């Protein structure tokens, strides 16, 4: 295959990926860019739940009692989470024992947002409610039940191919590489915008596409990396009246607790997430078992690269742009295609006009 034929092939692949999948790529990219700073975004959308008056220095039982006042009959405390970096509310999660009529899957939890300094309830919302949760569902599954996660995974594969073929097509046919960095390679504004922004984002976009596919297909990529994906256990309802109290559990563990998960019928142990490591407390005996911090797996690294967790502001800005720019590329790609169709029709119209005369 000649170089020209190969280039035409890559051009066709690149073009049709953009044209056929633009309507899916745009919401996927924009929602991913917004979720880079999901905590900040949630605070802007729901300022009331972040109106704390001080640090969370009360006994954890105070937050549990405050949450109990918001519980419906049949609800049970499932978990308590402290704010990151001592900012924001304490969140107590409540799980119904049974799902409501017509609900599919596990019962939806309710989050109670509590002021850490006064134990005052700030807000109450379902775990899948609100604008930020909608963005999570849109980005994770395009809000398509059942197969949405797989659709997003294949979109990641398509975007990876698009970014690599785009880099091939960007490379100047003649002259030095610096020629490709010029703005006026084409007379059209949208074409120049597409070529130049596409070059600068192609590597971050390839990384985001690969890590997104990795998250969507953990079993496939786990077999490649040699890491087996742990099975997802069916959630069990937390016990109604644990033997140990949360104050005793947290004091017995020592260290700074980040989150506490209640014992269930299947697993009668308290799970306490620490700043480094994790601890388990047997509910019946109070025996504490401290686990060392787990080494980071490849799957966890891929998720952090994808969402920017703990990666610092520079990386977060980079993946934010890696989410915004693909939407721009999708739009300019469509406009370039429309313009090319108009351009091709001009000689035909001229020929028809001459024939009519």
mmCIF file of C-alpha atoms in Angstrom:
data_model
loop_
_atom_site.group_PDB
_atom_site.id
_atom_site.type_symbol
_atom_site.label_atom_id
_atom_site.label_comp_id
_atom_site.label_asym_id
_atom_site.label_seq_id
_atom_site.Cartn_x
_atom_site.Cartn_y
_atom_site.Cartn_z
ATOM 1 C CA UNK A 1 0.000 0.000 0.000
ATOM 2 C CA UNK A 2 1.403 3.375 -1.005
ATOM 3 C CA UNK A 3 1.838 6.254 1.398
ATOM 4 C CA UNK A 4 -1.008 8.145 -0.298
ATOM 5 C CA UNK A 5 -3.372 5.159 -0.071
ATOM 6 C CA UNK A 6 -2.495 4.651 3.595
ATOM 7 C CA UNK A 7 -3.089 8.318 4.318
ATOM 8 C CA UNK A 8 -6.461 8.185 2.564
ATOM 9 C CA UNK A 9 -7.385 5.132 4.628
ATOM 10 C CA UNK A 10 -6.487 6.857 7.913
ATOM 11 C CA UNK A 11 -8.356 9.959 6.772
ATOM 12 C CA UNK A 12 -11.519 7.916 6.147
ATOM 13 C CA UNK A 13 -11.242 6.188 9.538
ATOM 14 C CA UNK A 14 -10.623 9.491 11.318
ATOM 15 C CA UNK A 15 -13.449 11.269 9.476
ATOM 16 C CA UNK A 16 -16.145 8.680 10.026
ATOM 17 C CA UNK A 17 -15.306 8.169 13.691
ATOM 18 C CA UNK A 18 -15.829 11.893 14.198
ATOM 19 C CA UNK A 19 -18.975 12.150 12.088
ATOM 20 C CA UNK A 20 -20.752 9.045 13.359
ATOM 21 C CA UNK A 21 -19.823 9.383 17.029
ATOM 22 C CA UNK A 22 -19.822 13.169 17.493
ATOM 23 C CA UNK A 23 -23.239 13.127 19.151
ATOM 24 C CA UNK A 24 -21.853 10.752 21.809
ATOM 25 C CA UNK A 25 -18.315 12.133 22.073
ATOM 26 C CA UNK A 26 -19.464 15.676 22.894
ATOM 27 C CA UNK A 27 -21.504 14.880 26.056
ATOM 28 C CA UNK A 28 -18.946 12.283 27.146
ATOM 29 C CA UNK A 29 -16.070 14.776 26.835
ATOM 30 C CA UNK A 30 -17.827 17.765 28.384
ATOM 31 C CA UNK A 31 -19.121 15.764 31.353
ATOM 32 C CA UNK A 32 -15.651 14.316 31.957
ATOM 33 C CA UNK A 33 -14.099 17.785 31.912
ATOM 34 C CA UNK A 34 -16.649 19.048 34.444
ATOM 35 C CA UNK A 35 -16.066 16.092 36.788
ATOM 36 C CA UNK A 36 -12.352 16.869 37.140
ATOM 37 C CA UNK A 37 -13.417 19.243 39.925
ATOM 38 C CA UNK A 38 -16.589 17.432 41.007
ATOM 39 C CA UNK A 39 -16.355 18.481 44.677
ATOM 40 C CA UNK A 40 -15.980 22.149 43.744
ATOM 41 C CA UNK A 41 -18.820 21.835 41.243
ATOM 42 C CA UNK A 42 -21.072 20.187 43.822
ATOM 43 C CA UNK A 43 -20.347 23.046 46.234
ATOM 44 C CA UNK A 44 -21.373 25.584 43.585
ATOM 45 C CA UNK A 45 -24.589 23.756 42.778
ATOM 46 C CA UNK A 46 -25.443 22.954 46.421
ATOM 47 C CA UNK A 47 -23.860 25.679 48.561
ATOM 48 C CA UNK A 48 -26.106 24.925 51.535
ATOM 49 C CA UNK A 49 -24.626 21.499 52.170
ATOM 50 C CA UNK A 50 -21.114 22.999 52.353
ATOM 51 C CA UNK A 51 -21.993 25.858 54.735
ATOM 52 C CA UNK A 52 -20.000 24.397 57.628
ATOM 53 C CA UNK A 53 -19.095 26.447 60.683
ATOM 54 C CA UNK A 54 -15.857 24.698 61.614
ATOM 55 C CA UNK A 55 -13.848 21.459 61.602
ATOM 56 C CA UNK A 56 -15.397 18.062 62.356
ATOM 57 C CA UNK A 57 -14.088 17.562 65.894
ATOM 58 C CA UNK A 58 -17.193 16.139 67.622
ATOM 59 C CA UNK A 59 -17.557 12.471 68.595
ATOM 60 C CA UNK A 60 -18.824 10.491 65.589
ATOM 61 C CA UNK A 61 -21.886 9.379 67.539
ATOM 62 C CA UNK A 62 -23.143 12.989 67.421
ATOM 63 C CA UNK A 63 -23.285 12.842 63.636
ATOM 64 C CA UNK A 64 -24.994 9.459 63.761
ATOM 65 C CA UNK A 65 -27.687 10.784 66.099
ATOM 66 C CA UNK A 66 -28.234 13.809 63.874
ATOM 67 C CA UNK A 67 -28.681 11.497 60.885
ATOM 68 C CA UNK A 68 -31.138 9.278 62.738
ATOM 69 C CA UNK A 69 -33.536 12.203 62.923
ATOM 70 C CA UNK A 70 -33.720 12.127 59.108
ATOM 71 C CA UNK A 71 -34.288 8.393 58.761
ATOM 72 C CA UNK A 72 -37.522 6.811 57.564
ATOM 73 C CA UNK A 73 -38.859 3.568 59.097
ATOM 74 C CA UNK A 74 -36.736 0.661 57.906
ATOM 75 C CA UNK A 75 -33.648 2.768 57.197
ATOM 76 C CA UNK A 76 -30.266 1.881 58.690
ATOM 77 C CA UNK A 77 -26.965 3.711 59.041
ATOM 78 C CA UNK A 78 -24.520 2.334 56.474
ATOM 79 C CA UNK A 79 -21.429 4.573 56.534
ATOM 80 C CA UNK A 80 -19.922 7.811 57.766
ATOM 81 C CA UNK A 81 -17.394 9.839 55.802
ATOM 82 C CA UNK A 82 -15.329 12.742 57.081
ATOM 83 C CA UNK A 83 -14.508 15.702 54.789
ATOM 84 C CA UNK A 84 -11.250 15.698 52.873
ATOM 85 C CA UNK A 85 -8.622 18.164 54.090
ATOM 86 C CA UNK A 86 -10.958 19.181 56.980
ATOM 87 C CA UNK A 87 -13.182 21.086 54.536
ATOM 88 C CA UNK A 88 -16.818 20.384 53.816
ATOM 89 C CA UNK A 89 -19.515 18.427 55.642
ATOM 90 C CA UNK A 90 -19.546 15.071 57.352
ATOM 91 C CA UNK A 91 -21.651 12.694 55.236
ATOM 92 C CA UNK A 92 -23.691 9.893 56.773
ATOM 93 C CA UNK A 93 -25.103 7.352 54.306
ATOM 94 C CA UNK A 94 -28.424 5.697 55.052
ATOM 95 C CA UNK A 95 -29.499 2.459 53.385
ATOM 96 C CA UNK A 96 -33.074 1.190 53.203
ATOM 97 C CA UNK A 97 -33.403 -2.502 53.933
ATOM 98 C CA UNK A 98 -35.621 -2.991 50.877
ATOM 99 C CA UNK A 99 -35.849 -1.126 47.593
ATOM 100 C CA UNK A 100 -38.969 0.791 46.795
ATOM 101 C CA UNK A 101 -41.613 -0.627 44.456
ATOM 102 C CA UNK A 102 -40.458 -0.782 40.851
ATOM 103 C CA UNK A 103 -36.804 -0.087 41.719
ATOM 104 C CA UNK A 104 -34.173 -2.163 39.994
ATOM 105 C CA UNK A 105 -30.805 -3.130 41.443
ATOM 106 C CA UNK A 106 -29.675 -2.444 45.002
ATOM 107 C CA UNK A 107 -31.629 0.085 47.090
ATOM 108 C CA UNK A 108 -30.510 3.675 46.624
ATOM 109 C CA UNK A 109 -28.824 5.204 49.626
ATOM 110 C CA UNK A 110 -29.585 8.603 51.079
ATOM 111 C CA UNK A 111 -26.783 10.964 52.081
ATOM 112 C CA UNK A 112 -27.165 13.246 55.098
ATOM 113 C CA UNK A 113 -24.809 16.257 55.059
ATOM 114 C CA UNK A 114 -23.892 17.429 58.545
ATOM 115 C CA UNK A 115 -21.943 20.402 59.895
ATOM 116 C CA UNK A 116 -18.898 18.894 61.575
ATOM 117 C CA UNK A 117 -18.638 21.631 64.225
ATOM 118 C CA UNK A 118 -22.276 21.648 65.410
ATOM 119 C CA UNK A 119 -23.785 18.356 64.146
ATOM 120 C CA UNK A 120 -26.498 20.395 62.414
ATOM 121 C CA UNK A 121 -28.080 18.767 59.367
ATOM 122 C CA UNK A 122 -27.297 20.823 56.262
ATOM 123 C CA UNK A 123 -28.897 18.797 53.481
ATOM 124 C CA UNK A 124 -30.415 15.458 52.528
ATOM 125 C CA UNK A 125 -30.296 13.886 49.078
ATOM 126 C CA UNK A 126 -30.361 10.517 47.352
ATOM 127 C CA UNK A 127 -26.997 9.126 46.308
ATOM 128 C CA UNK A 128 -27.997 9.302 42.615
ATOM 129 C CA UNK A 129 -29.715 12.678 42.773
ATOM 130 C CA UNK A 130 -28.423 16.108 41.778
ATOM 131 C CA UNK A 131 -26.588 17.628 38.849
ATOM 132 C CA UNK A 132 -23.172 16.181 39.724
ATOM 133 C CA UNK A 133 -24.543 12.651 39.991
ATOM 134 C CA UNK A 134 -26.223 13.096 36.614
ATOM 135 C CA UNK A 135 -22.830 14.052 35.162
ATOM 136 C CA UNK A 136 -21.278 10.926 36.714
ATOM 137 C CA UNK A 137 -23.961 8.713 35.189
ATOM 138 C CA UNK A 138 -23.672 10.498 31.840
ATOM 139 C CA UNK A 139 -19.900 10.088 31.735
ATOM 140 C CA UNK A 140 -19.872 6.538 33.072
ATOM 141 C CA UNK A 141 -22.692 5.015 31.045
ATOM 142 C CA UNK A 142 -24.290 7.765 28.910
ATOM 143 C CA UNK A 143 -27.300 7.085 31.170
ATOM 144 C CA UNK A 144 -28.001 3.899 29.181
ATOM 145 C CA UNK A 145 -29.004 1.069 31.542
ATOM 146 C CA UNK A 146 -27.296 -2.284 31.214
ATOM 147 C CA UNK A 147 -24.878 -1.780 28.312
ATOM 148 C CA UNK A 148 -23.995 1.895 28.848
ATOM 149 C CA UNK A 149 -20.626 1.132 30.419
ATOM 150 C CA UNK A 150 -19.636 -1.030 27.445
ATOM 151 C CA UNK A 151 -20.730 1.696 25.006
ATOM 152 C CA UNK A 152 -18.500 4.189 26.819
ATOM 153 C CA UNK A 153 -15.626 1.696 26.691
ATOM 154 C CA UNK A 154 -15.910 1.274 22.937
ATOM 155 C CA UNK A 155 -16.131 5.043 22.571
ATOM 156 C CA UNK A 156 -12.806 5.188 24.378
ATOM 157 C CA UNK A 157 -11.326 2.743 21.874
ATOM 158 C CA UNK A 158 -12.696 4.802 18.976
ATOM 159 C CA UNK A 159 -11.315 8.041 20.439
ATOM 160 C CA UNK A 160 -7.918 6.391 20.907
ATOM 161 C CA UNK A 161 -7.878 5.424 17.228
ATOM 162 C CA UNK A 162 -9.071 8.910 16.293
ATOM 163 C CA UNK A 163 -6.313 10.628 18.272
ATOM 164 C CA UNK A 164 -3.573 8.469 16.748
ATOM 165 C CA UNK A 165 -4.879 8.777 13.184
ATOM 166 C CA UNK A 166 -5.290 12.515 13.758
ATOM 167 C CA UNK A 167 -1.628 12.802 14.667
ATOM 168 C CA UNK A 168 -0.737 10.912 11.463
ATOM 169 C CA UNK A 169 -2.897 13.258 9.377
ATOM 170 C CA UNK A 170 -1.504 16.359 11.109
ATOM 171 C CA UNK A 171 2.058 15.479 10.081
ATOM 172 C CA UNK A 172 3.017 17.731 7.135
ATOM 173 C CA UNK A 173 3.437 15.949 3.806
ATOM 174 C CA UNK A 174 6.198 18.336 2.780
ATOM 175 C CA UNK A 175 8.525 20.639 4.656
ATOM 176 C CA UNK A 176 9.613 20.508 8.279
ATOM 177 C CA UNK A 177 7.516 19.489 11.264
ATOM 178 C CA UNK A 178 7.286 23.118 12.362
ATOM 179 C CA UNK A 179 5.106 23.741 9.309
ATOM 180 C CA UNK A 180 2.387 21.776 11.069
ATOM 181 C CA UNK A 181 2.427 24.226 13.980
ATOM 182 C CA UNK A 182 1.450 27.154 11.799
ATOM 183 C CA UNK A 183 -2.021 28.588 12.143
ATOM 184 C CA UNK A 184 -2.688 29.269 8.447
ATOM 185 C CA UNK A 185 -2.266 25.776 7.040
ATOM 186 C CA UNK A 186 -5.787 26.061 5.655
ATOM 187 C CA UNK A 187 -7.842 29.116 4.649
ATOM 188 C CA UNK A 188 -10.787 28.098 6.863
ATOM 189 C CA UNK A 189 -10.845 29.062 10.539
ATOM 190 C CA UNK A 190 -12.441 25.800 11.695
ATOM 191 C CA UNK A 191 -9.844 23.726 9.816
ATOM 192 C CA UNK A 192 -6.927 25.598 11.421
ATOM 193 C CA UNK A 193 -8.553 25.298 14.844
ATOM 194 C CA UNK A 194 -9.081 21.568 14.300
ATOM 195 C CA UNK A 195 -5.516 20.869 13.174
ATOM 196 C CA UNK A 196 -3.733 22.932 15.794
ATOM 197 C CA UNK A 197 -5.781 22.032 18.887
ATOM 198 C CA UNK A 198 -5.904 18.422 17.730
ATOM 199 C CA UNK A 199 -2.113 18.243 17.705
ATOM 200 C CA UNK A 200 -1.696 19.623 21.225
ATOM 201 C CA UNK A 201 -4.396 17.402 22.723
ATOM 202 C CA UNK A 202 -3.707 14.159 20.844
ATOM 203 C CA UNK A 203 -1.414 12.637 23.507
ATOM 204 C CA UNK A 204 -3.602 13.599 26.530
ATOM 205 C CA UNK A 205 -6.669 12.443 24.584
ATOM 206 C CA UNK A 206 -5.025 9.118 23.776
ATOM 207 C CA UNK A 207 -4.212 8.668 27.468
ATOM 208 C CA UNK A 208 -7.774 9.558 28.573
ATOM 209 C CA UNK A 209 -9.233 7.256 25.923
ATOM 210 C CA UNK A 210 -7.041 4.322 26.930
ATOM 211 C CA UNK A 211 -7.673 4.756 30.654
ATOM 212 C CA UNK A 212 -11.408 5.182 30.006
ATOM 213 C CA UNK A 213 -11.497 1.913 28.079
ATOM 214 C CA UNK A 214 -9.469 0.278 30.883
ATOM 215 C CA UNK A 215 -12.068 1.379 33.449
ATOM 216 C CA UNK A 216 -14.929 0.100 31.284
ATOM 217 C CA UNK A 217 -13.353 -3.294 30.558
ATOM 218 C CA UNK A 218 -11.464 -4.188 33.775
ATOM 219 C CA UNK A 219 -11.522 -7.943 33.146
ATOM 220 C CA UNK A 220 -9.984 -7.665 29.666
ATOM 221 C CA UNK A 221 -7.214 -5.253 30.648
ATOM 222 C CA UNK A 222 -6.702 -7.025 33.970
ATOM 223 C CA UNK A 223 -5.816 -10.187 32.074
ATOM 224 C CA UNK A 224 -3.247 -8.204 30.071
ATOM 225 C CA UNK A 225 -1.678 -6.592 33.158
ATOM 226 C CA UNK A 226 -1.842 -9.793 35.212
ATOM 227 C CA UNK A 227 -4.247 -8.308 37.762
ATOM 228 C CA UNK A 228 -7.513 -10.093 38.358
ATOM 229 C CA UNK A 229 -10.529 -7.893 38.890
ATOM 230 C CA UNK A 230 -12.033 -8.654 42.304
ATOM 231 C CA UNK A 231 -15.659 -9.794 42.104
ATOM 232 C CA UNK A 232 -18.258 -7.255 43.126
ATOM 233 C CA UNK A 233 -20.187 -8.673 46.063
ATOM 234 C CA UNK A 234 -23.896 -8.063 46.278
ATOM 235 C CA UNK A 235 -24.488 -5.329 48.858
ATOM 236 C CA UNK A 236 -25.965 -6.558 52.119
ATOM 237 C CA UNK A 237 -28.004 -4.367 54.475
ATOM 238 C CA UNK A 238 -26.128 -3.076 57.519
ATOM 239 C CA UNK A 239 -27.069 -4.537 60.894
ATOM 240 C CA UNK A 240 -29.723 -2.602 62.753
ATOM 241 C CA UNK A 241 -28.065 -2.592 66.197
ATOM 242 C CA UNK A 242 -24.297 -3.256 66.166
ATOM 243 C CA UNK A 243 -22.698 -4.559 69.328
ATOM 244 C CA UNK A 244 -19.945 -1.948 69.268
ATOM 245 C CA UNK A 245 -20.639 1.773 69.136
ATOM 246 C CA UNK A 246 -18.956 3.941 66.535
ATOM 247 C CA UNK A 247 -17.156 5.951 69.234
ATOM 248 C CA UNK A 248 -15.579 2.791 70.649
ATOM 249 C CA UNK A 249 -14.653 1.571 67.164
ATOM 250 C CA UNK A 250 -12.929 4.818 66.149
ATOM 251 C CA UNK A 251 -11.121 5.168 69.481
ATOM 252 C CA UNK A 252 -9.975 1.541 69.374
ATOM 253 C CA UNK A 253 -8.482 1.894 65.932
ATOM 254 C CA UNK A 254 -6.527 5.044 66.689
ATOM 255 C CA UNK A 255 -5.219 7.350 64.030
ATOM 256 C CA UNK A 256 -7.309 9.657 61.921
ATOM 257 C CA UNK A 257 -10.420 7.976 60.521
ATOM 258 C CA UNK A 258 -11.444 9.029 57.020
ATOM 259 C CA UNK A 259 -14.527 6.831 56.691
ATOM 260 C CA UNK A 260 -16.367 4.192 58.715
ATOM 261 C CA UNK A 261 -18.546 1.440 57.243
ATOM 262 C CA UNK A 262 -21.080 -0.401 59.403
ATOM 263 C CA UNK A 263 -21.085 -4.209 59.787
ATOM 264 C CA UNK A 264 -23.553 -6.215 57.716
ATOM 265 C CA UNK A 265 -25.163 -9.625 58.025
ATOM 266 C CA UNK A 266 -22.631 -11.026 55.555
ATOM 267 C CA UNK A 267 -19.610 -9.255 57.036
ATOM 268 C CA UNK A 268 -19.979 -8.598 60.808
ATOM 269 C CA UNK A 269 -17.000 -6.236 60.989
ATOM 270 C CA UNK A 270 -16.603 -2.469 61.070
ATOM 271 C CA UNK A 271 -14.338 -1.173 58.309
ATOM 272 C CA UNK A 272 -12.415 1.985 59.110
ATOM 273 C CA UNK A 273 -10.514 3.744 56.344
ATOM 274 C CA UNK A 274 -7.489 5.607 57.688
ATOM 275 C CA UNK A 275 -5.259 8.194 56.046
ATOM 276 C CA UNK A 276 -2.868 5.341 55.363
ATOM 277 C CA UNK A 277 -4.225 1.838 55.439
ATOM 278 C CA UNK A 278 -7.422 0.322 56.736
ATOM 279 C CA UNK A 279 -8.622 -1.335 59.926
ATOM 280 C CA UNK A 280 -11.296 -3.897 60.667
ATOM 281 C CA UNK A 281 -13.045 -4.191 64.022
ATOM 282 C CA UNK A 282 -14.992 -7.351 64.826
ATOM 283 C CA UNK A 283 -18.430 -6.244 65.931
ATOM 284 C CA UNK A 284 -18.880 -9.080 68.413
ATOM 285 C CA UNK A 285 -15.509 -8.938 70.214
ATOM 286 C CA UNK A 286 -14.117 -5.527 69.330
ATOM 287 C CA UNK A 287 -10.875 -7.115 68.086
ATOM 288 C CA UNK A 288 -8.934 -4.675 65.907
ATOM 289 C CA UNK A 289 -7.051 -5.806 62.822
ATOM 290 C CA UNK A 290 -4.987 -3.086 61.159
ATOM 291 C CA UNK A 291 -4.159 -3.618 57.511
ATOM 292 C CA UNK A 292 -1.187 -1.863 55.876
ATOM 293 C CA UNK A 293 -1.732 0.498 53.005
ATOM 294 C CA UNK A 294 -2.374 -1.449 49.855
ATOM 295 C CA UNK A 295 0.095 -1.017 46.988
ATOM 296 C CA UNK A 296 -1.413 0.833 44.076
ATOM 297 C CA UNK A 297 -2.697 -1.468 41.367
ATOM 298 C CA UNK A 298 -2.536 -0.731 37.672
ATOM 299 C CA UNK A 299 -6.328 -0.441 37.587
ATOM 300 C CA UNK A 300 -6.270 2.157 40.367
ATOM 301 C CA UNK A 301 -3.474 4.084 38.650
ATOM 302 C CA UNK A 302 -5.492 4.133 35.422
ATOM 303 C CA UNK A 303 -8.503 5.543 37.258
ATOM 304 C CA UNK A 304 -6.411 8.250 38.931
ATOM 305 C CA UNK A 305 -4.844 9.193 35.599
ATOM 306 C CA UNK A 306 -8.335 9.397 34.126
ATOM 307 C CA UNK A 307 -10.055 11.478 36.821
ATOM 308 C CA UNK A 308 -7.060 13.330 38.287
ATOM 309 C CA UNK A 309 -7.533 12.177 41.886
ATOM 310 C CA UNK A 310 -4.430 13.083 43.861
ATOM 311 C CA UNK A 311 -2.549 14.095 40.706
ATOM 312 C CA UNK A 312 -2.173 17.818 41.429
ATOM 313 C CA UNK A 313 -3.596 20.914 39.734
ATOM 314 C CA UNK A 314 -1.350 20.828 36.653
ATOM 315 C CA UNK A 315 -2.513 17.339 35.713
ATOM 316 C CA UNK A 316 -6.134 18.241 36.476
ATOM 317 C CA UNK A 317 -5.949 21.244 34.151
ATOM 318 C CA UNK A 318 -4.409 19.017 31.481
ATOM 319 C CA UNK A 319 -7.186 16.414 31.606
ATOM 320 C CA UNK A 320 -9.798 19.198 31.834
ATOM 321 C CA UNK A 321 -8.530 20.499 28.493
ATOM 322 C CA UNK A 322 -8.398 16.898 27.294
ATOM 323 C CA UNK A 323 -12.138 16.783 27.911
ATOM 324 C CA UNK A 324 -13.112 20.172 26.469
ATOM 325 C CA UNK A 325 -11.027 20.107 23.292
ATOM 326 C CA UNK A 326 -12.439 16.810 21.899
ATOM 327 C CA UNK A 327 -15.874 18.458 21.893
ATOM 328 C CA UNK A 328 -14.359 21.335 19.896
ATOM 329 C CA UNK A 329 -12.725 18.837 17.528
ATOM 330 C CA UNK A 330 -16.025 17.018 17.016
ATOM 331 C CA UNK A 331 -17.838 20.256 16.157
ATOM 332 C CA UNK A 332 -15.116 21.574 13.834
ATOM 333 C CA UNK A 333 -14.836 18.158 12.197
ATOM 334 C CA UNK A 334 -18.530 18.243 11.330
ATOM 335 C CA UNK A 335 -18.323 21.811 9.998
ATOM 336 C CA UNK A 336 -15.269 20.916 7.896
ATOM 337 C CA UNK A 337 -17.168 17.972 6.398
ATOM 338 C CA UNK A 338 -20.194 20.156 5.640
ATOM 339 C CA UNK A 339 -17.950 22.765 3.988
ATOM 340 C CA UNK A 340 -16.253 20.083 1.889
ATOM 341 C CA UNK A 341 -19.613 18.830 0.678
ATOM 342 C CA UNK A 342 -20.582 22.342 -0.381
ATOM 343 C CA UNK A 343 -17.237 22.804 -2.136
ATOM 344 C CA UNK A 344 -17.647 19.565 -4.109
ATOM 345 C CA UNK A 345 -21.123 20.566 -5.278
ATOM 346 C CA UNK A 346 -19.947 23.880 -6.771
ATOM 347 C CA UNK A 347 -18.397 22.429 -9.991
ATOM 348 C CA UNK A 348 -21.530 20.344 -10.532
ATOM 349 C CA UNK A 349 -23.767 23.402 -10.161
ATOM 350 C CA UNK A 350 -21.579 25.373 -12.567
ATOM 351 C CA UNK A 351 -21.762 22.556 -15.138
ATOM 352 C CA UNK A 352 -25.543 22.415 -14.791
ATOM 353 C CA UNK A 353 -25.772 26.194 -15.276
ATOM 354 C CA UNK A 354 -23.630 26.094 -18.437
ATOM 355 C CA UNK A 355 -25.695 23.223 -19.828
ATOM 356 C CA UNK A 356 -28.930 25.118 -19.180
ATOM 357 C CA UNK A 357 -27.635 28.160 -21.046
#
